[in-house]
Coordinates of C-alpha atoms in Angstrom, one line a residue:
Chain A
M1 CA 50.7 91.5 108.0
S2 CA 54.2 91.8 108.3
I3 CA 56.5 94.6 107.8
P4 CA 60.6 93.8 108.1
L5 CA 62.2 96.2 110.2
W6 CA 65.7 96.5 110.9
I7 CA 66.9 98.0 114.3
E8 CA 70.4 99.2 114.5
I9 CA 71.9 99.7 118.1
E10 CA 75.8 101.1 118.5
R11 CA 77.6 100.4 120.9
A12 CA 81.3 100.6 121.7
E13 CA 82.0 100.7 117.9
R14 CA 79.8 97.6 117.2
S15 CA 77.0 98.0 115.6
Y16 CA 73.9 95.6 116.7
E17 CA 71.2 94.7 114.4
F18 CA 67.9 93.3 115.5
R19 CA 65.4 92.2 112.5
L20 CA 62.0 92.4 113.6
N21 CA 59.6 91.0 111.3
T22 CA 56.6 92.3 113.3
L23 CA 53.9 95.2 113.1
S24 CA 54.7 95.6 116.6
A25 CA 58.1 97.4 116.1
L26 CA 55.8 100.6 114.9
A27 CA 56.0 103.8 117.4
P28 CA 56.0 106.8 115.7
T29 CA 56.3 109.4 118.1
W30 CA 58.5 108.0 120.6
S31 CA 61.9 109.1 121.3
A32 CA 64.3 108.8 124.1
T33 CA 63.1 112.3 125.9
S34 CA 59.3 112.4 124.4
P35 CA 56.9 111.1 126.7
V36 CA 55.6 107.3 126.3
P37 CA 52.8 107.5 123.5
A38 CA 49.2 106.8 124.6
S39 CA 48.6 105.3 121.6
W40 CA 48.4 101.6 119.9
G41 CA 52.4 101.6 120.5
K42 CA 52.7 102.2 124.0
P43 CA 54.1 98.5 124.8
V44 CA 56.7 98.8 122.1
A45 CA 57.7 101.9 122.8
L46 CA 58.2 101.1 126.4
W47 CA 60.1 97.5 125.0
L48 CA 62.0 100.4 122.8
I49 CA 62.8 102.2 125.6
A50 CA 64.4 99.2 127.4
M51 CA 66.5 98.5 124.8
E52 CA 67.9 102.1 125.1
H53 CA 68.6 102.0 128.6
A54 CA 70.6 98.1 128.2
A55 CA 72.6 100.0 125.5
N56 CA 73.8 102.3 127.7
T57 CA 73.8 101.0 130.9
M58 CA 75.0 96.9 130.6
S59 CA 78.3 96.8 132.0
T60 CA 79.7 93.8 129.6
D61 CA 78.7 93.2 125.9
A62 CA 78.0 89.9 126.7
E63 CA 75.4 90.6 129.2
F64 CA 74.1 93.2 126.6
I65 CA 73.9 90.5 124.2
L66 CA 71.9 87.9 126.3
F67 CA 69.5 91.0 127.3
M68 CA 68.7 91.8 123.6
E69 CA 68.4 88.1 122.9
T70 CA 65.8 87.5 125.8
H71 CA 64.2 90.9 125.6
L72 CA 63.0 90.0 121.6
A73 CA 61.5 86.9 122.8
R74 CA 59.3 89.1 124.3
L75 CA 57.8 90.3 122.0
P76 CA 54.8 87.7 120.6
D77 CA 53.3 89.3 124.2
L78 CA 53.7 92.2 123.3
I79 CA 51.9 92.5 119.9
N80 CA 48.7 90.6 122.0
D81 CA 48.4 93.7 124.0
M82 CA 48.6 95.7 121.3
D83 CA 45.2 97.7 119.7
H84 CA 45.7 96.3 116.5
D85 CA 42.1 98.2 115.5
A86 CA 44.0 101.6 115.9
L87 CA 47.3 100.2 113.8
A88 CA 45.1 98.9 111.1
S89 CA 43.6 102.0 110.5
V90 CA 47.2 103.8 110.7
L91 CA 48.7 101.4 108.1
E92 CA 45.4 101.4 105.7
N93 CA 46.1 105.3 105.8
G94 CA 49.6 104.2 104.2
M95 CA 51.4 105.6 106.8
A96 CA 53.4 102.3 107.3
A97 CA 56.5 103.3 105.5
A98 CA 56.8 106.5 107.1
V99 CA 56.5 104.7 110.6
V100 CA 59.4 102.6 110.0
S101 CA 61.4 105.6 108.6
S102 CA 60.5 107.4 111.7
V103 CA 61.4 104.6 113.9
R104 CA 64.8 103.9 112.5
S105 CA 65.5 107.7 112.4
V106 CA 64.7 107.9 116.0
L107 CA 67.3 105.2 116.9
S108 CA 69.9 105.9 114.7
K109 CA 70.0 109.5 115.2
S110 CA 67.5 111.2 118.0
H111 CA 69.0 109.4 120.7
D112 CA 72.5 110.8 119.9
L113 CA 74.8 107.5 121.1
K114 CA 78.3 108.1 120.6
P115 CA 79.8 105.5 122.5
L116 CA 83.6 106.1 124.1
A117 CA 85.7 103.2 123.5
I118 CA 89.0 102.3 124.5
S119 CA 90.8 99.3 122.9
F120 CA 94.3 97.9 122.1
D121 CA 95.0 96.0 119.0
Y122 CA 98.3 94.3 117.1
G123 CA 99.8 95.7 114.2
P124 CA 102.1 97.9 113.3
L125 CA 103.4 101.7 115.0
Q126 CA 102.4 103.6 111.9
E127 CA 104.4 106.4 113.5
A128 CA 107.5 104.4 113.9
V129 CA 107.0 103.1 110.3
G130 CA 106.9 106.7 108.8
K131 CA 110.1 107.8 110.7
M132 CA 112.1 105.1 109.2
D133 CA 110.3 106.1 105.7
R134 CA 111.5 109.8 106.0
K135 CA 115.4 108.8 106.5
S136 CA 117.8 108.6 104.2
P137 CA 121.0 107.3 103.6
V138 CA 124.1 109.3 103.9
A139 CA 127.1 107.0 103.7
V140 CA 129.7 109.4 104.5
A141 CA 132.7 107.7 106.7
L142 CA 132.4 109.9 110.0
T143 CA 133.2 108.7 113.3
S144 CA 130.6 108.4 115.9
A145 CA 132.1 111.5 117.5
Q146 CA 131.8 113.3 114.9
W147 CA 128.1 112.0 113.8
E148 CA 127.3 113.3 117.5
K149 CA 128.3 117.2 116.2
V150 CA 125.7 116.8 113.3
P151 CA 122.6 118.7 114.5
V152 CA 119.9 116.2 115.3
Q153 CA 117.9 117.5 112.7
I154 CA 119.9 116.2 110.0
R155 CA 120.3 113.0 111.9
E156 CA 116.6 112.3 112.4
R157 CA 116.7 112.5 108.9
S158 CA 120.0 110.0 108.0
Q159 CA 120.5 106.4 107.9
F160 CA 124.1 106.1 108.7
S161 CA 126.3 104.3 110.8
A162 CA 130.0 105.2 112.1
R163 CA 133.1 104.9 109.5
V164 CA 130.7 103.6 107.0
E165 CA 130.5 104.8 103.6
S166 CA 128.3 101.9 101.9
A167 CA 125.1 103.3 100.4
R168 CA 123.7 99.5 100.0
F169 CA 124.6 98.6 103.4
L170 CA 122.8 101.6 104.7
Q171 CA 119.9 101.1 102.8
H172 CA 119.9 97.1 103.6
I173 CA 119.5 98.6 107.2
Q174 CA 116.7 100.7 106.5
D175 CA 114.9 98.4 104.7
E176 CA 115.4 95.9 106.9
T177 CA 114.5 98.1 109.9
R178 CA 111.5 99.5 108.0
S179 CA 110.3 96.0 107.0
S180 CA 110.4 94.5 110.4
L181 CA 108.1 97.8 112.0
A182 CA 105.7 97.4 109.7
W183 CA 105.4 93.5 109.9
E184 CA 106.5 92.9 106.4
K185 CA 107.4 89.2 105.9
E186 CA 110.2 88.5 103.7
K187 CA 110.1 85.7 100.6
V188 CA 112.6 83.1 101.1
T189 CA 113.4 81.3 98.4
P190 CA 113.4 77.3 98.9
S191 CA 117.3 75.6 98.4
D192 CA 119.1 73.2 99.5
R193 CA 120.1 75.5 102.7
A194 CA 116.1 76.8 103.5
A195 CA 112.8 75.7 103.8
G196 CA 111.5 78.7 101.9
G197 CA 108.6 80.5 102.6
E198 CA 107.4 84.0 104.0
A199 CA 109.3 85.0 107.6
F200 CA 109.1 88.6 109.4
I201 CA 112.7 89.7 109.6
D202 CA 113.8 89.9 113.3
R203 CA 117.0 90.8 114.8
S204 CA 118.5 87.3 114.2
S205 CA 117.8 87.3 110.7
F206 CA 118.8 91.1 110.3
I207 CA 122.1 90.1 111.7
A208 CA 122.6 87.5 109.7
S209 CA 121.8 89.4 106.1
A210 CA 123.1 92.4 107.1
R211 CA 126.9 91.1 108.0
K212 CA 126.4 89.4 104.5
V213 CA 125.9 92.5 103.0
A214 CA 128.8 94.2 104.7
I215 CA 131.0 90.8 104.2
E216 CA 130.3 91.3 100.4
E217 CA 130.7 95.5 100.2
G218 CA 134.5 94.4 101.6
I219 CA 133.6 96.9 104.4
N220 CA 136.0 97.1 106.9
T221 CA 135.3 99.3 110.4
T222 CA 138.5 98.7 112.5
T223 CA 141.8 96.9 112.8
P224 CA 141.7 93.0 113.6
N225 CA 142.6 92.9 117.4
N226 CA 139.1 94.6 117.5
Y227 CA 137.3 92.3 115.3
G228 CA 134.2 90.9 116.9
T229 CA 133.7 93.9 119.1
V230 CA 131.7 96.8 118.6
R231 CA 133.8 98.6 116.7
D232 CA 133.7 95.6 114.0
I233 CA 130.7 96.1 111.4
R234 CA 130.4 92.7 110.7
S235 CA 129.8 91.6 114.5
A236 CA 126.9 90.6 115.9
K237 CA 127.4 92.9 119.1
R238 CA 127.6 96.0 116.2
L239 CA 124.7 94.5 114.2
G240 CA 122.9 94.2 117.6
L241 CA 123.5 97.2 119.1
I242 CA 122.2 99.0 115.3
W243 CA 119.1 97.2 115.3
D244 CA 118.2 97.9 118.5
M245 CA 119.0 101.3 118.1
Q246 CA 117.1 101.8 115.1
T247 CA 114.0 99.9 116.3
G248 CA 114.3 101.5 119.6
N249 CA 114.3 104.9 118.4
A250 CA 111.7 104.8 115.8
T251 CA 108.8 103.4 118.4
E252 CA 110.4 105.7 120.8
Y253 CA 109.4 108.5 118.8
A254 CA 105.9 107.1 117.8
R255 CA 105.5 107.1 121.4
W256 CA 106.7 110.3 122.2
K257 CA 104.3 111.7 119.4
T258 CA 101.0 110.7 121.5
S259 CA 102.7 111.2 124.5
N260 CA 102.8 115.5 123.1
D261 CA 99.3 114.9 122.7
A262 CA 97.7 118.0 124.4
D263 CA 94.7 116.3 125.9
V264 CA 97.4 113.4 126.7
L265 CA 100.4 115.7 128.3
D266 CA 97.2 117.4 130.3
A267 CA 96.4 114.4 132.6
F268 CA 100.3 112.8 132.1
P269 CA 102.5 115.7 132.1
A270 CA 105.4 114.8 133.7
Q271 CA 107.8 111.4 133.1
R272 CA 110.6 109.7 135.1
L273 CA 114.1 108.6 134.0
V274 CA 114.0 104.6 135.1
R275 CA 115.8 102.0 134.5
I276 CA 114.0 99.5 132.5
E277 CA 116.8 96.7 131.8
E278 CA 119.2 95.6 134.5
R279 CA 122.9 95.1 132.4
M280 CA 125.7 92.5 132.9
V281 CA 128.2 95.3 133.4
P282 CA 126.2 98.5 134.4
R283 CA 127.5 101.8 134.7
P284 CA 128.4 103.2 138.4
S285 CA 125.3 104.3 140.7
W286 CA 126.3 107.7 140.2
Y287 CA 126.2 108.0 136.3
W288 CA 122.6 108.8 135.9
P289 CA 122.2 111.3 138.7
T290 CA 125.2 113.4 137.8
R291 CA 124.4 113.4 134.0
W292 CA 120.8 114.5 135.4
A293 CA 122.1 116.9 137.6
E294 CA 124.1 118.4 134.3
A295 CA 121.2 118.6 132.0
Y296 CA 119.6 120.0 135.0
F297 CA 122.5 122.8 134.8
N298 CA 122.3 123.1 131.8
V299 CA 118.3 123.7 131.5
G300 CA 118.4 126.3 134.6
G301 CA 116.3 123.5 136.3
I302 CA 113.0 124.6 134.2
G303 CA 110.3 121.9 134.3
A304 CA 112.5 119.8 135.9
V305 CA 113.2 118.0 139.3
E306 CA 116.9 118.1 140.2
R307 CA 116.8 115.1 142.6
D308 CA 114.5 112.9 141.7
M309 CA 115.1 112.4 137.8
V310 CA 111.5 113.7 136.8
A311 CA 110.4 116.6 134.3
L312 CA 108.0 117.9 132.4
K313 CA 107.4 116.2 128.9
T314 CA 107.8 119.2 127.5
S315 CA 110.9 120.2 129.5
L316 CA 114.3 120.9 127.5
I317 CA 116.1 118.5 129.9
W318 CA 115.3 115.9 128.0
T319 CA 117.2 116.6 124.9
K320 CA 120.2 117.5 127.5
L321 CA 120.3 114.3 128.6
S322 CA 120.1 112.6 125.4
R323 CA 123.7 111.7 124.4
F324 CA 121.7 112.0 120.8
G325 CA 119.8 115.0 121.3
T326 CA 116.2 113.3 121.0
P327 CA 113.7 113.9 123.6
W328 CA 112.9 110.2 123.6
P329 CA 114.9 107.5 124.9
P330 CA 117.3 105.4 124.0
F331 CA 119.7 108.3 125.6
D332 CA 122.7 106.1 125.1
Y333 CA 124.2 103.5 123.4
G334 CA 123.0 100.5 124.5
S335 CA 121.0 101.7 127.5
G336 CA 118.9 100.3 130.1
M337 CA 117.4 103.7 131.2
G338 CA 113.7 104.5 129.9
L339 CA 110.3 106.3 130.5
E340 CA 107.8 106.2 133.2
D341 CA 104.8 108.6 132.9
V342 CA 104.1 110.7 136.0
D343 CA 100.4 111.8 136.5
R344 CA 99.2 115.1 136.7
D345 CA 98.6 114.9 140.7
E346 CA 102.2 113.5 141.3
A347 CA 103.4 116.2 138.9
E348 CA 101.3 119.2 141.0
S349 CA 102.7 117.5 144.2
L350 CA 106.4 118.1 142.6
G351 CA 105.5 121.8 142.2
L352 CA 106.0 120.8 138.4
I353 CA 102.9 122.1 137.7
G354 CA 99.7 124.4 138.8
P355 CA 96.7 123.0 139.1
S356 CA 94.8 124.8 135.9
E357 CA 98.3 125.1 134.0
R358 CA 98.2 123.6 130.7
L359 CA 101.3 122.4 128.5
T360 CA 102.1 123.2 125.1
P361 CA 103.1 120.3 123.2
N362 CA 106.8 119.9 121.9
E363 CA 107.1 120.0 118.2
D364 CA 108.8 117.5 116.4
P365 CA 112.3 117.9 116.8
G366 CA 113.2 115.8 113.4
F367 CA 111.1 116.6 110.5
N368 CA 109.7 120.0 110.2
A369 CA 109.5 121.3 106.7
G370 CA 111.2 124.7 106.4
F371 CA 113.7 124.0 108.9
E372 CA 116.8 125.7 108.1
M373 CA 120.4 125.6 109.0
S374 CA 123.7 127.1 108.6
V375 CA 126.6 124.6 107.5
A376 CA 129.5 126.4 108.4
G377 CA 131.4 123.9 110.5
L378 CA 129.9 120.7 109.1
E379 CA 132.0 118.1 107.3
S380 CA 132.1 119.4 103.3
K381 CA 131.9 115.7 102.6
L382 CA 128.8 115.5 104.4
V383 CA 126.9 118.9 103.2
N384 CA 127.8 117.3 99.8
W385 CA 126.2 113.9 100.6
L386 CA 122.9 115.9 102.0
I387 CA 122.5 117.6 98.8
S388 CA 123.1 114.7 96.4
A389 CA 121.4 112.0 98.5
M390 CA 118.1 114.8 99.6
G391 CA 117.5 115.7 96.1
D392 CA 115.0 118.4 96.0
T393 CA 114.1 118.0 99.8
V394 CA 116.9 120.4 100.4
S395 CA 118.2 123.6 99.1
L396 CA 121.6 125.4 100.0
V397 CA 121.3 129.0 99.2
D398 CA 124.3 131.2 101.0
G399 CA 125.4 128.4 103.3
V400 CA 122.2 127.6 104.9
L401 CA 120.4 124.3 103.9
K402 CA 117.1 124.4 104.0
W403 CA 114.5 121.5 104.4
I404 CA 111.5 122.1 101.6
S405 CA 109.6 119.2 102.2
K406 CA 109.4 115.5 103.5
Chain B
M1 CA 94.4 89.0 115.9
D2 CA 91.7 91.0 117.1
F3 CA 90.6 94.3 117.9
K4 CA 90.0 94.5 121.8
V5 CA 88.0 96.6 123.5
I6 CA 88.1 97.0 127.2
D7 CA 85.0 95.5 128.2
G8 CA 82.2 96.7 130.3
I9 CA 83.6 100.4 130.7
T10 CA 81.9 102.1 128.0
P11 CA 78.5 103.5 129.8
E12 CA 80.4 104.5 132.6
L13 CA 82.9 106.7 130.2
N14 CA 79.6 108.0 128.4
R15 CA 78.4 108.9 131.8
L16 CA 81.2 110.7 132.6
A17 CA 81.8 112.3 129.2
S18 CA 78.3 113.7 129.0
Q19 CA 78.9 115.1 132.7
L20 CA 82.1 117.0 131.3
G21 CA 81.4 117.5 127.8
D22 CA 84.6 117.1 126.4
S23 CA 84.9 113.4 125.6
R24 CA 88.3 113.8 124.0
A25 CA 90.0 114.9 127.4
I26 CA 88.9 111.6 128.6
V27 CA 89.2 109.4 126.0
A28 CA 92.9 110.5 125.4
A29 CA 93.6 110.1 129.4
C30 CA 91.9 107.0 129.3
G31 CA 94.2 105.6 126.3
K32 CA 97.3 106.6 127.8
R33 CA 96.3 104.6 130.9
L34 CA 95.8 101.8 128.9
E35 CA 99.4 102.2 127.3
I36 CA 101.1 102.4 130.9
E37 CA 99.2 99.4 132.6
L38 CA 99.8 97.6 129.5
R39 CA 103.9 98.6 129.9
A40 CA 104.1 98.0 133.1
H41 CA 102.5 94.4 133.2
F42 CA 105.2 93.1 130.5
A43 CA 107.8 95.0 132.7
A44 CA 106.6 92.8 135.4
L45 CA 106.9 90.1 133.2
D46 CA 110.4 90.8 132.1
K47 CA 111.2 90.8 135.9
K48 CA 110.7 87.0 136.3
P49 CA 113.8 85.0 136.1
N50 CA 114.7 82.6 132.8
S51 CA 112.8 79.9 133.6
M52 CA 115.9 77.7 132.6
G53 CA 117.9 79.9 134.6
W54 CA 120.1 81.1 131.7
P55 CA 121.1 84.7 131.7
K56 CA 117.8 86.9 130.5
R57 CA 117.6 87.8 126.5
H58 CA 114.7 90.5 127.9
F59 CA 112.1 89.1 125.4
W60 CA 109.1 90.5 127.9
N61 CA 110.9 94.1 127.5
R62 CA 112.5 94.3 124.1
Q63 CA 109.6 92.5 122.4
V64 CA 106.6 93.6 123.9
R65 CA 106.8 96.3 126.4
S66 CA 109.2 98.7 124.0
Q67 CA 106.4 97.7 121.1
I68 CA 103.6 99.5 122.8
A69 CA 102.2 102.7 122.2
L70 CA 99.1 104.8 122.5
S71 CA 98.9 105.3 118.6
Q72 CA 95.0 106.8 117.9
I73 CA 93.1 110.0 119.7
T74 CA 89.8 110.7 118.6
S75 CA 86.6 112.2 120.0
T76 CA 85.6 109.0 121.0
T77 CA 88.1 106.3 120.6
A78 CA 92.1 105.8 121.9
T79 CA 93.7 102.7 121.0
V80 CA 96.8 101.3 121.8
T81 CA 99.0 99.3 119.5
I82 CA 101.6 96.3 120.5
S83 CA 103.8 96.3 117.9
S84 CA 104.5 92.4 118.6
P85 CA 104.4 89.8 116.2
A86 CA 106.0 87.5 119.1
L87 CA 103.3 88.4 121.7
V88 CA 100.8 87.4 119.1
H89 CA 102.4 83.8 118.5
R90 CA 102.9 83.4 122.4
I91 CA 99.0 84.9 123.2
Q92 CA 97.8 82.3 120.7
G93 CA 100.4 79.4 120.3
G94 CA 101.0 77.5 117.3
T95 CA 103.6 75.6 115.1
I96 CA 106.7 77.1 113.7
R97 CA 108.7 75.5 111.0
P98 CA 112.0 76.9 109.5
K99 CA 112.1 78.8 106.5
R100 CA 115.7 81.1 106.2
G101 CA 116.9 77.2 107.1
K102 CA 116.0 73.4 106.9
T103 CA 115.5 73.0 110.9
L104 CA 115.1 75.4 113.9
A105 CA 118.0 75.5 116.3
I106 CA 117.0 75.3 120.1
P107 CA 119.7 76.6 122.4
A108 CA 121.1 73.7 124.8
N109 CA 123.1 75.7 127.3
A110 CA 122.7 78.6 128.8
E111 CA 126.2 80.1 126.7
A112 CA 124.1 79.0 123.4
Y113 CA 121.1 80.7 124.8
K114 CA 122.7 83.9 125.0
M115 CA 124.5 83.8 121.8
G116 CA 121.2 83.4 120.2
S117 CA 120.6 81.7 116.7
P118 CA 124.1 80.0 115.1
R119 CA 123.4 82.3 112.4
E120 CA 123.4 85.1 114.7
A121 CA 126.3 84.1 116.6
N122 CA 128.5 83.1 113.6
V123 CA 130.1 80.3 115.4
D124 CA 132.2 78.7 113.3
Q125 CA 133.6 76.0 115.5
L126 CA 130.4 74.2 115.9
D127 CA 129.8 70.5 114.4
Y128 CA 126.9 68.9 113.0
I129 CA 125.7 65.1 114.2
P130 CA 122.5 64.0 112.4
L131 CA 120.3 62.3 115.5
H132 CA 117.2 62.1 113.4
Q133 CA 114.7 60.8 116.1
G134 CA 111.2 62.1 114.7
N135 CA 111.4 65.5 115.1
L136 CA 114.9 65.8 116.2
V137 CA 116.8 66.1 113.4
G138 CA 120.3 66.3 114.8
A139 CA 122.3 68.5 117.4
L140 CA 125.5 71.3 116.7
I141 CA 127.9 70.2 119.1
R142 CA 131.1 72.4 120.0
R143 CA 134.1 71.1 118.2
F144 CA 136.7 68.8 120.0
Q145 CA 139.8 71.1 120.9
S146 CA 143.0 70.4 122.4
I147 CA 144.6 73.0 124.9
I148 CA 148.2 73.1 125.4
K149 CA 149.9 74.6 128.3
R150 CA 153.6 74.7 129.2
T151 CA 154.4 75.2 131.9
K152 CA 158.5 74.9 133.9
N153 CA 157.9 71.1 134.7
G154 CA 156.7 70.4 130.8
S155 CA 153.4 70.4 129.1
T156 CA 149.8 69.3 130.5
G157 CA 147.1 69.3 128.0
K158 CA 142.9 68.7 127.6
M159 CA 140.8 68.2 124.9
I160 CA 137.7 70.2 125.2
G161 CA 134.5 70.7 123.2
G162 CA 131.6 68.0 122.3
D163 CA 129.0 69.7 124.1
V164 CA 125.6 70.3 122.2
M165 CA 124.8 73.6 121.8
Y166 CA 121.8 73.5 120.0
W167 CA 119.4 70.9 119.4
L168 CA 117.8 71.0 115.5
V169 CA 114.2 70.2 114.9
R170 CA 111.8 69.8 112.1
S171 CA 108.9 72.2 114.0
V172 CA 108.1 73.9 117.6
T173 CA 104.7 74.0 118.6
T174 CA 103.9 76.1 122.1
K175 CA 101.0 76.0 123.3
P176 CA 98.8 79.3 123.8
H177 CA 99.4 81.7 126.6
P178 CA 96.5 83.8 126.9
E179 CA 97.3 84.3 130.7
D180 CA 100.3 86.6 129.7
L181 CA 98.0 89.4 128.8
P182 CA 96.5 91.5 131.7
S183 CA 93.2 90.4 133.0
D184 CA 90.0 92.9 131.4
E185 CA 89.3 94.1 135.3
K186 CA 92.8 95.0 136.0
L187 CA 92.8 97.2 133.0
S188 CA 89.3 98.4 132.9
G189 CA 89.4 99.2 136.9
A190 CA 92.9 101.6 135.9
V191 CA 91.2 103.3 133.1
M192 CA 88.1 104.3 134.8
E193 CA 90.2 105.6 137.7
T194 CA 91.7 108.0 135.3
A195 CA 88.4 108.5 133.6
R196 CA 86.8 109.7 137.0
D197 CA 90.5 111.9 137.9
V198 CA 90.2 113.9 135.1
V199 CA 86.7 114.4 135.2
A200 CA 87.1 115.1 138.5
R201 CA 90.0 117.6 137.9
K202 CA 88.2 119.4 135.2
L203 CA 85.2 120.4 136.9
R204 CA 87.1 121.3 140.1
I205 CA 88.9 123.7 137.9
R206 CA 86.1 125.1 136.4

């Protein structure tokens, strides 16, 4: 007689199934904590305990599977060791189904196996894609200096580029960068110039397509003597900068979000401003230390170290340091500076945090529903555009702009 | 590409979590440490000079390191996401064929490499030379130009151009480079170090 039985073991988020076509797997009274039953099921109970031990202690998955295969091969010997008469009487009493159910229940629930797993995968950063989704094109021809005066909450919701008032061009920037962050492929129609097929959007293809739109829209952001420079919206330098800033801002935002998780903050409460990339024409060596010192002074040194360019992640120094008012990089146009996490031990040794102190995560500076701001001091054309572009997500009452949702 | 569980640490993590009674604190810290380790690994690769001795375009930093973030934390799992199709191709290898053009342009010198693709560089002073040698379709060469200088003693002139800027090919096949990923041992060692630190600290401050 044979009763099919599946044993499921979860380990590291994977489920292993072992099919046993034998009566020997029946051990109705066994559990991980109870004594091994001195009945017909003892050999099998011991066998199951060994399996559980392996699931909890084997260091690699390959080792675990190999062990299980070897272990399963021992089942026929166990069957010979069993008290078959006792077992038969149990079965005759119609207990088989209950027994199987009991074993399965013990394995799937009573063991309370909740394996912890740390992993990495390949795919889009959803927070970065979501950040792009929450933006709206704001086709108002402000200079970059004028845009810098606009509150960060608006800039973080706006897709803009200095001196550009083509909504189509700005929408193109948003669509292309969003598609790239989302790993969406663009369909290229075959022609006499293109082989056709599906292709990822990258920096190079973005520069070419955005330049084409800019030319079609007749956008001209500078004078002929500045053509080809960063002031020229059709130049590779300017379009490459737009790409770097847009994608960099979105991915660094995604990283900032989880860095602000309370448990992550507890283990890695601080960060350090460091050079990530060398530049062909670097800013002077005193530039960033001086900027840091100014920001340090502005926040009264709270949560920051004066000379080492290290601060708590929750310190306001990061938004003061940034040209754009965001606590995540990039902190300036074309900057090669970035962030490096600082762990708890070092943060404590620098006097930034006490041994039992727990930080409160920062609020997201950009996307809070209910955010209100006065429009006094803002360019009227910008206010009008915001109201028309953002539709029913904002309201303007008595000179106060309020975000309703999004 | 596959989801990659850092191998061999689950039993030890479980044991530490049972000591602490708070698995999320451990999982979150370990996930962050994994992000830090991966970013540091690719930052180190970015510091290596370009294999051709050309100016760096910071592939490892811009297309890999900066695209890594801890993306999900639950009470039992932490996932770090690498948002880089370019890395997937680099690790797995494979053949690339043109989609937006008829050929792929391979930079032939440092200047072309720095400029990027011909489409990106928007250089209009390149001439196409057909070659048709198997996979090699042709080349883009710098257009010939005469440069004339007038001096007190008269004029001098010289001809520049003719140098190959890009080779045009039908496809490019790259070998897999799994060695570009950090080793399991290195990652698991770092993650477990953080797990032990978290448990030790939490037990100390209780």
